[in-house]
């Protein structure tokens, strides 16, 4: 599912809301999650999962085309860990 499909489904499930309002709500939620991760905070949605930022230390990598050794800088990457309820529903144990 892509974001536009999510917005369409939510708008269809909530006919009292305009689609543009649903789109604003979805974008606001994603923006808040993004800003929290930028600040290094953890975002937990009970039953769904938790977003956090993980540090990847610098390392030596390889250029796949030439095989040359390349220095890869330290970076911070977003990480998502599923919640127990989501894992169980996806696994079919509801």
PDB file of N, CA, C and O in Angstrom, residues 55-59 72-75:
ATOM      1  N   UNK A  55      22.634   4.001  15.021  1.00  0.00           N
ATOM      2  CA  UNK A  55      23.911   4.507  14.534  1.00  0.00           C
ATOM      3  C   UNK A  55      24.656   3.394  13.806  1.00  0.00           C
ATOM      4  O   UNK A  55      24.784   2.287  14.321  1.00  0.00           O
ATOM      5  N   UNK A  56      25.117   3.697  12.614  1.00  0.00           N
ATOM      6  CA  UNK A  56      25.978   2.759  11.883  1.00  0.00           C
ATOM      7  C   UNK A  56      27.390   3.328  11.909  1.00  0.00           C
ATOM      8  O   UNK A  56      27.635   4.404  11.364  1.00  0.00           O
ATOM      9  N   UNK A  57      28.332   2.629  12.536  1.00  0.00           N
ATOM     10  CA  UNK A  57      29.693   3.153  12.645  1.00  0.00           C
ATOM     11  C   UNK A  57      30.402   3.179  11.285  1.00  0.00           C
ATOM     12  O   UNK A  57      29.986   2.500  10.342  1.00  0.00           O
ATOM     13  N   UNK A  58      31.481   3.969  11.196  1.00  0.00           N
ATOM     14  CA  UNK A  58      32.233   3.983   9.930  1.00  0.00           C
ATOM     15  C   UNK A  58      32.847   2.611   9.669  1.00  0.00           C
ATOM     16  O   UNK A  58      33.136   1.855  10.592  1.00  0.00           O
ATOM     17  N   UNK A  59      33.018   2.293   8.380  1.00  0.00           N
ATOM     18  CA  UNK A  59      33.570   0.978   8.030  1.00  0.00           C
ATOM     19  C   UNK A  59      34.235   1.054   6.663  1.00  0.00           C
ATOM     20  O   UNK A  59      34.092   2.036   5.947  1.00  0.00           O
ATOM     21  N   UNK A  72      33.385   4.154   4.171  1.00  0.00           N
ATOM     22  CA  UNK A  72      31.988   4.519   4.345  1.00  0.00           C
ATOM     23  C   UNK A  72      31.871   5.250   5.674  1.00  0.00           C
ATOM     24  O   UNK A  72      32.262   4.730   6.713  1.00  0.00           O
ATOM     25  N   UNK A  73      31.323   6.469   5.631  1.00  0.00           N
ATOM     26  CA  UNK A  73      31.221   7.301   6.823  1.00  0.00           C
ATOM     27  C   UNK A  73      30.159   6.781   7.791  1.00  0.00           C
ATOM     28  O   UNK A  73      29.257   6.046   7.407  1.00  0.00           O
ATOM     29  N   UNK A  74      30.282   7.227   9.042  1.00  0.00           N
ATOM     30  CA  UNK A  74      29.272   6.928  10.055  1.00  0.00           C
ATOM     31  C   UNK A  74      27.953   7.563   9.627  1.00  0.00           C
ATOM     32  O   UNK A  74      27.916   8.630   9.027  1.00  0.00           O
ATOM     33  N   UNK A  75      26.838   6.870   9.923  1.00  0.00           N
ATOM     34  CA  UNK A  75      25.538   7.451   9.604  1.00  0.00           C
ATOM     35  C   UNK A  75      24.485   6.955  10.579  1.00  0.00           C
ATOM     36  O   UNK A  75      24.659   5.943  11.261  1.00  0.00           O
TER      37      UNK A  75
END
